[in-house]
Coordinates of C-alpha atoms in Angstrom, one line a residue:
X1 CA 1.0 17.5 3.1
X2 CA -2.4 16.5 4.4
X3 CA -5.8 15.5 3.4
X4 CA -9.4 15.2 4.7
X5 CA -10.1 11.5 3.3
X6 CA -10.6 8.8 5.8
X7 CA -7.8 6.7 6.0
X8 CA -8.1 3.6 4.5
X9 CA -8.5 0.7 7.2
X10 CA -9.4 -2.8 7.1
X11 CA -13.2 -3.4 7.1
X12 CA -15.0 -5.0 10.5
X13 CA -15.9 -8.2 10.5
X14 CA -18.6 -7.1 12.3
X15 CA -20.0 -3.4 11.5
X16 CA -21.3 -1.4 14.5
X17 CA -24.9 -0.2 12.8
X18 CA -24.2 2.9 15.2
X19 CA -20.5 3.4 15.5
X20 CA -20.6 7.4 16.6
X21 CA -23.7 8.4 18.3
X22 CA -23.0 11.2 19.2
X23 CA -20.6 12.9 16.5
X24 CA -19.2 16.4 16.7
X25 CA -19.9 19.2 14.9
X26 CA -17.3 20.8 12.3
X27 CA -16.8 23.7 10.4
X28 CA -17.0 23.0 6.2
X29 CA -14.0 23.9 5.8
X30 CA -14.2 24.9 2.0
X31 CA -16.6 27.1 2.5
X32 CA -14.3 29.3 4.5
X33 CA -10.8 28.1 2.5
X34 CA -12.5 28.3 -1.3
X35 CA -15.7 30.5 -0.8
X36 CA -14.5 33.4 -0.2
X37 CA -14.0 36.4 -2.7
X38 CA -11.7 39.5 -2.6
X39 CA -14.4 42.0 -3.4
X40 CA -15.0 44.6 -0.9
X41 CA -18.8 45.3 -2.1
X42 CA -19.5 41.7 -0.2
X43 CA -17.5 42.6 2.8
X44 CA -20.4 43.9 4.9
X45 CA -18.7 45.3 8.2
X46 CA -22.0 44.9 10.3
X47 CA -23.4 41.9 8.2
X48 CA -27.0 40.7 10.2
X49 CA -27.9 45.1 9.8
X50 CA -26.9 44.9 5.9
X51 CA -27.8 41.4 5.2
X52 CA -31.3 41.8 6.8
X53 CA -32.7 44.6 4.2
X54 CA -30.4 43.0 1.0
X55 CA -32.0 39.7 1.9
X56 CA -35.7 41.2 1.8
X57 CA -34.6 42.7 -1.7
X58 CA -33.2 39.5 -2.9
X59 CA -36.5 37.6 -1.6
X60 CA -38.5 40.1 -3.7
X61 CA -36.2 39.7 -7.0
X62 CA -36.1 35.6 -5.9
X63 CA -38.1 33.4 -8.9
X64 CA -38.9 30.0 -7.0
X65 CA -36.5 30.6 -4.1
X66 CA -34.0 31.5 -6.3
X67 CA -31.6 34.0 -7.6
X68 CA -29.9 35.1 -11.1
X69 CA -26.8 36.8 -11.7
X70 CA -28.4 39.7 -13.4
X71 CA -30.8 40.2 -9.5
X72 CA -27.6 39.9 -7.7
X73 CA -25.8 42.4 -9.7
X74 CA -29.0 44.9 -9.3
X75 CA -29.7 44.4 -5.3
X76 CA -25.5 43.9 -4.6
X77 CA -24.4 47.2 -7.1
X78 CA -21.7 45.1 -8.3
X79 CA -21.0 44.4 -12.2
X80 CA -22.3 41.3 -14.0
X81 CA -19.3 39.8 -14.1
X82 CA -18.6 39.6 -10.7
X83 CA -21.9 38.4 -10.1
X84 CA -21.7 35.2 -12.1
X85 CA -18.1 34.8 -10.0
X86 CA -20.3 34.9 -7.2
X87 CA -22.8 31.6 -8.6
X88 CA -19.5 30.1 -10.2
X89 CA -17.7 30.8 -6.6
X90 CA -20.7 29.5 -4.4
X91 CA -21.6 26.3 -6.6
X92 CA -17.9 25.2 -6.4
X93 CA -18.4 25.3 -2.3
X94 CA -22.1 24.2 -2.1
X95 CA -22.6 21.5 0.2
X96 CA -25.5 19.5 -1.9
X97 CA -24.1 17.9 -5.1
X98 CA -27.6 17.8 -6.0
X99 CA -28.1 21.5 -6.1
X100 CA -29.4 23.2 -9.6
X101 CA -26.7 25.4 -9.4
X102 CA -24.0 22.2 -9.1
X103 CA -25.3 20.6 -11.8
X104 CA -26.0 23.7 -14.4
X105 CA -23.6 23.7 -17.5
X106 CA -21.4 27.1 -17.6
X107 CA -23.5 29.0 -20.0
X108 CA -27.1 28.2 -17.4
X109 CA -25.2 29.4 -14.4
X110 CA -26.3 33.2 -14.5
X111 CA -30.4 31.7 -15.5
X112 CA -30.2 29.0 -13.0
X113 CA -29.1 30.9 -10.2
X114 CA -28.7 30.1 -6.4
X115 CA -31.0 29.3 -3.4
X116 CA -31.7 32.1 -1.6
X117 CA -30.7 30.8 1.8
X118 CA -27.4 29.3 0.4
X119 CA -26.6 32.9 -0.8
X120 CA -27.2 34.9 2.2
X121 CA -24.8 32.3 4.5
X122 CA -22.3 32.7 1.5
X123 CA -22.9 36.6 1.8
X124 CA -22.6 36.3 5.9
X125 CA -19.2 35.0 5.6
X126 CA -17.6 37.3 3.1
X127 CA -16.7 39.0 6.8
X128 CA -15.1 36.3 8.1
X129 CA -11.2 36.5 9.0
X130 CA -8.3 33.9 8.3
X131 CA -6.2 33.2 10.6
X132 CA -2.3 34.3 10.2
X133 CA 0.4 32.0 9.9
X134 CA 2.5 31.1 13.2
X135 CA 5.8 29.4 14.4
X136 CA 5.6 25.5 14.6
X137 CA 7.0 25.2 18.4
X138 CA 4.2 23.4 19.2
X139 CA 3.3 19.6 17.8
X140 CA 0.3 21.0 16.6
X141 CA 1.4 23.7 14.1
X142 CA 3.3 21.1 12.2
X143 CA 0.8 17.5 12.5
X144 CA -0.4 18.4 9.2
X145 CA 2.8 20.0 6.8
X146 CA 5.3 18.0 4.7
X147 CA 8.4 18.9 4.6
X148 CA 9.0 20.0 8.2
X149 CA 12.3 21.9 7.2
X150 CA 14.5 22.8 3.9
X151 CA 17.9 23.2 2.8
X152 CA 16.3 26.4 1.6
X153 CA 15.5 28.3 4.5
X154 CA 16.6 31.7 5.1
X155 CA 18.0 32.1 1.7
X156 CA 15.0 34.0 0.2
X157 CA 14.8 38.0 -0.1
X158 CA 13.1 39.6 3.4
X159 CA 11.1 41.2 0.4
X160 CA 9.9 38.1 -0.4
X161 CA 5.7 37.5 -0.6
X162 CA 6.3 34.5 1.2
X163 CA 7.8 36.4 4.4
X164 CA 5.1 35.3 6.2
X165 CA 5.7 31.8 5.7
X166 CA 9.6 31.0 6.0
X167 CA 11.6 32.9 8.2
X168 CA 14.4 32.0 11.1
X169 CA 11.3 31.7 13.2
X170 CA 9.8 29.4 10.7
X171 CA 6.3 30.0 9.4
X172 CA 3.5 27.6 8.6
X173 CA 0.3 27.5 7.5
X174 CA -2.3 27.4 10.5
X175 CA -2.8 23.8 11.5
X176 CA -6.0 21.8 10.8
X177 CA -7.0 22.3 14.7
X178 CA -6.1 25.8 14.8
X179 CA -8.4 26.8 11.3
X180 CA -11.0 24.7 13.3
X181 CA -11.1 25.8 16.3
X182 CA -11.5 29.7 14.5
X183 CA -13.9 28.7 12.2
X184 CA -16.3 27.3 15.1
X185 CA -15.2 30.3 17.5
X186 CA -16.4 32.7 14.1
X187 CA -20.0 30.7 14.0
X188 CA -20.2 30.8 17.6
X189 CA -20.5 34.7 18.0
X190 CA -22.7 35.0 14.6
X191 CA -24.8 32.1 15.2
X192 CA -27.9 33.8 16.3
X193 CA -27.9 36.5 13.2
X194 CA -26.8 33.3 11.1
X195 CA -30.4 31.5 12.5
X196 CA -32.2 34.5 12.8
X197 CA -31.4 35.0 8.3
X198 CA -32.9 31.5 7.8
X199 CA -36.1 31.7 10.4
X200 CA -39.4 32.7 9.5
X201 CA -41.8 34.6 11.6
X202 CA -44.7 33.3 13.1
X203 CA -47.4 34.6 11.1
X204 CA -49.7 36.8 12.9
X205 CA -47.3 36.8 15.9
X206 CA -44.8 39.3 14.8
X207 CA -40.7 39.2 14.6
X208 CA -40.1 38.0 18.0
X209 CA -41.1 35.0 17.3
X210 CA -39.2 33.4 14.7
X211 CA -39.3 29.4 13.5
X212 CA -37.4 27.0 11.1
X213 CA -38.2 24.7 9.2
X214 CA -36.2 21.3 8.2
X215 CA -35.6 22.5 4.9
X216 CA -34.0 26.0 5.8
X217 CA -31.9 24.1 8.7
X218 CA -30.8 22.0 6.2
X219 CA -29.1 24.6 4.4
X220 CA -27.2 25.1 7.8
X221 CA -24.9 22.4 6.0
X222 CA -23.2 24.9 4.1
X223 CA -21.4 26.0 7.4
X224 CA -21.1 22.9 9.8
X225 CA -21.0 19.0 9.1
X226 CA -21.1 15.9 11.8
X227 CA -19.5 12.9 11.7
X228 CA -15.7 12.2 10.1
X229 CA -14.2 15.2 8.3
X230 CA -13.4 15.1 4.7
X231 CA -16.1 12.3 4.3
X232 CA -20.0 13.1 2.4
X233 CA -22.2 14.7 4.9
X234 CA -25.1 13.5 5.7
X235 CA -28.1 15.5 5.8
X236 CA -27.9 17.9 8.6
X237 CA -31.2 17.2 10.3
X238 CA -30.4 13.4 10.5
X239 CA -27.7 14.4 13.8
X240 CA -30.2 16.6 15.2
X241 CA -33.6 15.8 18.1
X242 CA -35.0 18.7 16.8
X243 CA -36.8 17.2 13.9
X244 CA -36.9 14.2 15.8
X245 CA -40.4 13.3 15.9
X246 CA -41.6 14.6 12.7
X247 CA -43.5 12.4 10.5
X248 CA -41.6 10.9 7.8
X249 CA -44.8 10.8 5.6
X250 CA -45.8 14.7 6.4
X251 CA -44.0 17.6 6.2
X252 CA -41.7 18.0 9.1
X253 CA -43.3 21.1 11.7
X254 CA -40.8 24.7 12.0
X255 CA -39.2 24.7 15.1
X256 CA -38.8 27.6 16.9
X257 CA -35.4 29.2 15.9
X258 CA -34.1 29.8 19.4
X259 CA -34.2 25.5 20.1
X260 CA -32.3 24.8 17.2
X261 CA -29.5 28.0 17.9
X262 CA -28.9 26.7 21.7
X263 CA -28.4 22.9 20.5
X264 CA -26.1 24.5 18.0
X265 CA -24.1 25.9 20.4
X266 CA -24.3 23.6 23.0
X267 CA -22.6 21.5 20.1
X268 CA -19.6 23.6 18.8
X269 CA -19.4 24.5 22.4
X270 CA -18.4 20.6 22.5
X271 CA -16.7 20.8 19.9
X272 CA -14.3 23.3 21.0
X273 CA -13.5 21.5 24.5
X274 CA -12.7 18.4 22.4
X275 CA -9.5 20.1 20.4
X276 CA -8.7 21.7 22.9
X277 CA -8.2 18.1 24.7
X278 CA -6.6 16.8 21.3
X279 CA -4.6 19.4 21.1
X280 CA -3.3 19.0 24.5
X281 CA -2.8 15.4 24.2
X282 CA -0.5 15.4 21.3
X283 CA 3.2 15.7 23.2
X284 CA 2.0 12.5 24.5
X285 CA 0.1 10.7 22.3
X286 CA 0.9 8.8 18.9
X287 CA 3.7 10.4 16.2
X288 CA 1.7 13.1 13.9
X289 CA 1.5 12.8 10.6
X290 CA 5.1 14.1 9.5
X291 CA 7.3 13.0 6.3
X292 CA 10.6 15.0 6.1
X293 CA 12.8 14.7 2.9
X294 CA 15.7 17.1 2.1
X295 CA 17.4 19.0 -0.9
X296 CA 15.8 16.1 -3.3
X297 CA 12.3 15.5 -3.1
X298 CA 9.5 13.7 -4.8
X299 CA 6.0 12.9 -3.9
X300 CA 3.9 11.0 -6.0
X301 CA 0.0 10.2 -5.0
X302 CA -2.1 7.9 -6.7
X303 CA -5.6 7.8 -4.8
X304 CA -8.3 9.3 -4.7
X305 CA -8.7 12.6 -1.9
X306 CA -11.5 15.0 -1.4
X307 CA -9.5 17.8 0.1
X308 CA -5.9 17.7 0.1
X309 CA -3.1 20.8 0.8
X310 CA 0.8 20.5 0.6
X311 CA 2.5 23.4 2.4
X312 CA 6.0 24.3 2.9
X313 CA 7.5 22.2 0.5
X314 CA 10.9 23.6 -1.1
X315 CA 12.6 22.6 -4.2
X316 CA 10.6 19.7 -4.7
X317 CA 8.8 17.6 -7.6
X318 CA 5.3 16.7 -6.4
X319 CA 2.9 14.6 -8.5
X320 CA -0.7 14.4 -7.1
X321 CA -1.9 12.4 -10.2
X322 CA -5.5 11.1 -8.8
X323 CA -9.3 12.9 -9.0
X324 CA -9.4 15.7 -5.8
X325 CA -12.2 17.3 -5.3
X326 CA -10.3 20.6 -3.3
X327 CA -6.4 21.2 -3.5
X328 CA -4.7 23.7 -1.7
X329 CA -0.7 24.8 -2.0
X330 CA 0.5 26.9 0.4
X331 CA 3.8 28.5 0.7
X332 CA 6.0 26.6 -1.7
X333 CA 9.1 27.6 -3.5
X334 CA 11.2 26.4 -6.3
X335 CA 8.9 23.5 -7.1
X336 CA 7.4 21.6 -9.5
X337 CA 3.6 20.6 -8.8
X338 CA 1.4 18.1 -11.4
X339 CA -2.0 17.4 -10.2
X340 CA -4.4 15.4 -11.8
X341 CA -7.7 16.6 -11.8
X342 CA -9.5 19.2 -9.6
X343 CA -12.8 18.8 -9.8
X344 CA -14.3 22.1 -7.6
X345 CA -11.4 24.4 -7.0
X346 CA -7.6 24.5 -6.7
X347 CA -5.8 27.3 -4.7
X348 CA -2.0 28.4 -4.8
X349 CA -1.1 30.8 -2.0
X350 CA 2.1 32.0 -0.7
X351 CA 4.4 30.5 -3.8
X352 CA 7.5 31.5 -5.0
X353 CA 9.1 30.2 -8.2
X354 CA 6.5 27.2 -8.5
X355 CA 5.2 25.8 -11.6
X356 CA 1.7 24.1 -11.6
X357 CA 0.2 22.2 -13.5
X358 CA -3.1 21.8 -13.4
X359 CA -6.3 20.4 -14.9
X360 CA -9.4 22.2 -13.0
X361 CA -12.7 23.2 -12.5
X362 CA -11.9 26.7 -10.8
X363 CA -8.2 28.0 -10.3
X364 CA -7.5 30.9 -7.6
X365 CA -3.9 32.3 -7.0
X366 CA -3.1 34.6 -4.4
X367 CA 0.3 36.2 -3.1
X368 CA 2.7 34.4 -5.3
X369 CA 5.7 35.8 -7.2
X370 CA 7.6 34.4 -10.7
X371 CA 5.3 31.3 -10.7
X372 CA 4.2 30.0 -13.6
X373 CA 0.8 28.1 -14.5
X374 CA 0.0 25.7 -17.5
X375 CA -3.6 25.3 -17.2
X376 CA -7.1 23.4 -18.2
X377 CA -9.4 25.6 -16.6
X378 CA -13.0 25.7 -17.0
X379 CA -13.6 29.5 -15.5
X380 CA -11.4 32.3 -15.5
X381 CA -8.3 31.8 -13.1
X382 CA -8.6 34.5 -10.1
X383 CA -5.8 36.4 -9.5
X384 CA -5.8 38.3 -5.9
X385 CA -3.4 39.6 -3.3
X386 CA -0.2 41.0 -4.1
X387 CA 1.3 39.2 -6.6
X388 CA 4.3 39.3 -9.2
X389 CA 5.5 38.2 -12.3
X390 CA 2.8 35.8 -12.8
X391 CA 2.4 33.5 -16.3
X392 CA -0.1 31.3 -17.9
X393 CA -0.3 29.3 -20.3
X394 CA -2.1 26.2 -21.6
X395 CA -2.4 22.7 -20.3
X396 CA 1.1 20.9 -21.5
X397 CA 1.0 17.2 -20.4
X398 CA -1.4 14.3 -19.6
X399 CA -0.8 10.8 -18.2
X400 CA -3.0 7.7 -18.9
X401 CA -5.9 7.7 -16.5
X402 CA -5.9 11.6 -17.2
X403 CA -9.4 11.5 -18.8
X404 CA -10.6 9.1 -16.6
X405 CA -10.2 11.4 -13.5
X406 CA -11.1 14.5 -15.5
X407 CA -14.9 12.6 -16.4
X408 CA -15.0 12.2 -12.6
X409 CA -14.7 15.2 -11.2
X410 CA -16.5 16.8 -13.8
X411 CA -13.6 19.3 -15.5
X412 CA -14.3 19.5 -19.1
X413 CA -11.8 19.0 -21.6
X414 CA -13.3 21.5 -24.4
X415 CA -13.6 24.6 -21.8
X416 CA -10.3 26.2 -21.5
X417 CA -10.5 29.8 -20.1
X418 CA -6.2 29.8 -18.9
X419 CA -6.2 32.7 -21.2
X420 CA -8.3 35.1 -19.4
X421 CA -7.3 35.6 -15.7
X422 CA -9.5 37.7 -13.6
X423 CA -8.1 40.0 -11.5
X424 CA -9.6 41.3 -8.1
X425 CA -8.5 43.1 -5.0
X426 CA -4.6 43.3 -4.2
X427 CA -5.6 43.8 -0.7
X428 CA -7.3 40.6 0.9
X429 CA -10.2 41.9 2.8
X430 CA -10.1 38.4 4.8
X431 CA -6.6 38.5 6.3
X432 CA -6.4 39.7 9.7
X433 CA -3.5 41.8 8.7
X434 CA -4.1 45.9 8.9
X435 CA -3.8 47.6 5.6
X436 CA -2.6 51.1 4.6
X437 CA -5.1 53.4 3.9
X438 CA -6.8 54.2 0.2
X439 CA -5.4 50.7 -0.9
X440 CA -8.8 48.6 -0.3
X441 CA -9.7 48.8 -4.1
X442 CA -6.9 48.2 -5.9
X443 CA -6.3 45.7 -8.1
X444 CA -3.9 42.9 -8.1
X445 CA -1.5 42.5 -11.2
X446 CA -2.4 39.8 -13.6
X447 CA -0.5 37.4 -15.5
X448 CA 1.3 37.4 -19.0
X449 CA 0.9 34.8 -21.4
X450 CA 4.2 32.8 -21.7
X451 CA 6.0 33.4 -25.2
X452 CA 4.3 30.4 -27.5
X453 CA 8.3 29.9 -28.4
X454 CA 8.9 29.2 -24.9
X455 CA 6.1 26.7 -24.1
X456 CA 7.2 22.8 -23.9
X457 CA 5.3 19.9 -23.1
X458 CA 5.9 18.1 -19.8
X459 CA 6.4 14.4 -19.7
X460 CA 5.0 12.2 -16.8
X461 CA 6.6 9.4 -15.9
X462 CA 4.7 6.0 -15.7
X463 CA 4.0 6.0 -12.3
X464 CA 1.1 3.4 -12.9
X465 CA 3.3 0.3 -13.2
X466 CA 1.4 -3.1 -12.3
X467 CA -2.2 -1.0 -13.0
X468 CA -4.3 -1.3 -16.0
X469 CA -3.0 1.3 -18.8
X470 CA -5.9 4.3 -18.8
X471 CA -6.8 5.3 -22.1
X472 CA -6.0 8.9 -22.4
X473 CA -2.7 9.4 -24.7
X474 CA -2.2 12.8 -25.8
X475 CA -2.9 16.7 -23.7
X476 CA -7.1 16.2 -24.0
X477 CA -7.2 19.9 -23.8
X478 CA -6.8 21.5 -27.6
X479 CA -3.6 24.1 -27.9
X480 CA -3.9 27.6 -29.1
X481 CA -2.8 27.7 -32.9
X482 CA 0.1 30.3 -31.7
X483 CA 0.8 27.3 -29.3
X484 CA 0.6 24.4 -31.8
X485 CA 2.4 26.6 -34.3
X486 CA 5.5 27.0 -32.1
X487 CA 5.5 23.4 -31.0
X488 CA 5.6 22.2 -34.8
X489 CA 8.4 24.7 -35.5
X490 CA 10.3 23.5 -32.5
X491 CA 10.2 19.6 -33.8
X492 CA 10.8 20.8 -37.4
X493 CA 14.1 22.8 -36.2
X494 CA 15.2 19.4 -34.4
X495 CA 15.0 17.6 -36.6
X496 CA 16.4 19.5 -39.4
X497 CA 19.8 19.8 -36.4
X498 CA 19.4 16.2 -35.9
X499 CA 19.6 15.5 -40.3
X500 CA 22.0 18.3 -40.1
X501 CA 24.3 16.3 -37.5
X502 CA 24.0 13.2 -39.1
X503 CA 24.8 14.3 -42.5
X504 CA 28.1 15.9 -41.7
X505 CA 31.4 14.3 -42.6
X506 CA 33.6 14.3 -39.6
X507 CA 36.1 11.9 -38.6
X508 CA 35.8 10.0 -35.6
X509 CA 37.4 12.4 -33.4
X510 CA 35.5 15.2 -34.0
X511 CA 32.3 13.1 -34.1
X512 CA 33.6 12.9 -30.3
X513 CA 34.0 15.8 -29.1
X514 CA 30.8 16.6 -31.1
X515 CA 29.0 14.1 -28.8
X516 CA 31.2 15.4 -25.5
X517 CA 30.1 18.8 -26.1
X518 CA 26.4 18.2 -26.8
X519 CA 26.8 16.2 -23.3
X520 CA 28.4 19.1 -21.5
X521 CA 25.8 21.6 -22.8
X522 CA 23.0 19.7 -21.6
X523 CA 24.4 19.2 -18.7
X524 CA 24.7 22.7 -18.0
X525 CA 20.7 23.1 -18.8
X526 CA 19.9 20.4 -16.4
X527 CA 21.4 21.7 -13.7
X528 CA 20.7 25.6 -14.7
X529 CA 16.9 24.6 -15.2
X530 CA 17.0 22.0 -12.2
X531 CA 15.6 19.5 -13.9
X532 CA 18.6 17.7 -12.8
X533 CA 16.9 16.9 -9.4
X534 CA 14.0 14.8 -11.5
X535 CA 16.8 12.8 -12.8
X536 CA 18.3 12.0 -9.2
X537 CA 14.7 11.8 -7.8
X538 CA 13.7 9.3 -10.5
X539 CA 17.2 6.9 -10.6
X540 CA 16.5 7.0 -6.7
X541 CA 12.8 5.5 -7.0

């Protein structure tokens, strides 16, 4: 498991007022991870010669710099509904909280729109291609993944979606340097058509000669960040010369386009040499972040975390009960995952017999097979890649600061959409795997609703001893009358068995082996569910 927050540390008694002059540049790594959307009328295969006119025709359909859904459906040919996906998709990856789109409630999204310049860089990378997942012979494949093995491996089918991910050989998720280094290696050979969509011409002096101003590099932000990873970004001009000696109480002058694209790349050039030295130094340097726990495992996380992924983790029970801003869970199997609340987007990749359950903003799932999903969603969960035997079904637990963390992040408790999953493309058009031919549009298969008669609540455990009590004490997101309905029949049949039990004359004895066969029988469910491992996991802690 990793995460993108700082560490926590003890403060200096002395702070350096410049601690990093020169910081490097990174890739926004949610841009790439969570911006990115399986449908193949935004894959442009050439983007700077399709981009160039589409931005023109946006820029004409643009009402104060910015565009609707209903202007991005016209100029893109793509429906309505997958043009709000694209505003709901891009403000849940913007890089300024302060943006209209950001802040607009869900039914001002399509009328409120996005900046033009935000859009064409979230249009430009629709082309970009992820990395596949390698072996771990090397300390940097596996610095960021918890568990490094399982009891598990090599058990699963060779048909299995996951294939990819556990084998004799071992697969992992790319590392943290590896997803890096790609992402700055992808802006380095698009950089100049990246620039060249945000300049400006000279006016009177043609399109050779193109400027840009502080505001449009600004927007730059969406791509790269300086300074610690994982922590707020600060404005992107404030690491740069370029604007260096603009008056603060005028408008700061355009630069011309080719300055700021060379110190860009004389920066992820910098950049790259540096993980390459990290990466190089590891088999030397300090133990990587590594926690290994077999056959029973539990993780339970308490704090706050801006980006956090678990990967590879197999027949575990995982509770991530603190606000995240992005979660990613790739490759698990046989697992149990609670998180608390997700305030811009969760994504579930590569899974195999998982439940999740999750209270989020935005839910995507791709490539995962018999997984199940109790959900408090605030847009319509995305379903993509090849998936199978997929359910859904409503939020079904809560714990005390549950409300607390949901206000936070901003998920709303009286928007719940878990009943209305969105399909897109079964094929991923930004894997780098090839693709049989005639496949690129079709569409993934969806999920079913579990059976109301079949839904249960989960129960957290109290893992807030010693901390103040939160307020929330019951699921804050409402159930489905079919839902509610079930869950009243269900008590009302107990505890007509439980009157039923207690009202029959047996002797002793038989009131024994009453009690010895109840215990055998759910006995046989905990271990046939494998709930049994929560029960050993919890007596352990």
């Amino acid at each position: 498991m990793t995460d993108e927050s700082p560490p926590p540390s003890a403060p200096d008694p002395e702070p350096n007022p410049n601690p990093n002059p020169n910081p490097l540049i990174h890739p926004r790594r949610v841009s790439f991870e969570h911006g990115l959307l399986s449908i193949q009328k935004l894959v442009f295969i050439d983007p700077i010669q399709t981009l160039a006119p589409v931005k023109h025709k946006l820029t004409d359909a643009a009402s104060n710099n910015r565009v609707g859904s209903a202007a991005i459906a016209d100029v893109l040919q793509i429906s309505g509904d997958h043009a709000h996906l694209v505003l709901e998709t891009l403000g849940s990856v913007l890089h300024s909280e302060s943006d209209p789109l950001v802040r607009a409630k869900p039914e001002e999204v399509d009328s409120v729109g996005a900046d033009l310049r935000d859009l064409v860089l979230f249009l430009y990378i629709q082309s970009y291609k992820k990395l596949l997942p390698r072996t771990h012979k090397d300390s940097a494949a596996v610095a960021d993944v918890w568990p490094s093995t399982s009891a598990f491996d090599g058990y699963l089918s060779a048909l299995s979606p996951i294939q990819l991910v556990r084998s004799n050989s071992r697969r992992f998720m790319p590392s943290q340097a590896d997803d890096e280094t790609h992402q700055l290696s992808y802006l380095q050979k698009h950089l100049a058509n990246i620039v060249s969509l945000l300049a400006e011409p000279v006016e009177g002096e043609g399109e050779e000669s193109l400027v840009l101003s502080m505001e449009a590099f600004e927007h730059l932000g969406f791509l790269v960040q300086f300074g610690d990873k994982g922590s707020d970004a600060s404005p992107l001009s404030q690491a740069t010369p370029v604007f260096a000696n603009s008056d603060p109480d005028m408008p700061a002058v355009p630069v011309p386009a080719s300055q700021v694209h060379d110190w860009l790349l004389q920066n992820i050039a910098s950049a790259l040499e540096g993980i390459t030295e990290r990466i190089s130094g590891k088999e030397n340097g300090p133990a990587n972040r590594l926690i290994k726990m077999m056959l029973c495992q539990m993780l339970v996380l308490l704090r706050t975390r801006l980006h956090l992924v678990v990967v590879n983790c197999h027949d575990s029970v995982i509770y991530l009960l603190a606000p995240l801003r992005y979660a990613t869970m790739h490759g698990c199997s046989d697992t149990t995952i609670v998180l608390g609340a997700v305030g811009k987007a969760l994504r579930v990749e590569h899974c195999e017999r998982v439940h999740v359950i999750a209270a989020s903003k935005r839910v995507c799932i791709a490539n995962c097979r018999e997984c199940v999903f109790f959900l408090g969603v605030n847009q319509q969960p995305l379903i993509v890649g090849d998936n199978h035997k997929l359910q859904v079904a409503p939020y079904n637990t809560y714990y005390s600061h549950l409300e607390e963390h949901m206000s936070e992040v901003g998920v709303e408790p009286s928007i719940n959409k878990w009943d209305k999953p969105l399909a897109l493309g079964a094929v991923d058009p930004h894997d780098s795997l090839s693709h049989p031919a005639g496949v690129a549009d079709a569409q993934a298969e969806s999920a079913a609703c579990v059976d109301p008669d079949q839904f249960i609540n989960f129960l957290i455990p109290n893992w807030f001893n010693g901390e103040e009590i939160g307020s929330t004490k019951d699921n804050p997101f409402s159930l489905p009358d079919a839902y509610m309905a079930a869950q009243q029949r269900n008590l009302k049949n107990l505890e007509e068995t439980r009157q039923s039990l207690r009202e029959t004359p047996l002797e002793e004895n038989r009131k024994n082996e009453l009690s010895s066969a109840l215990h055998v029988y759910f006995k046989d469910w905990l271990y046939a569910s494998g709930n049994i491992r929560q029960l050993y996991c919890l007596q352990g802690d």
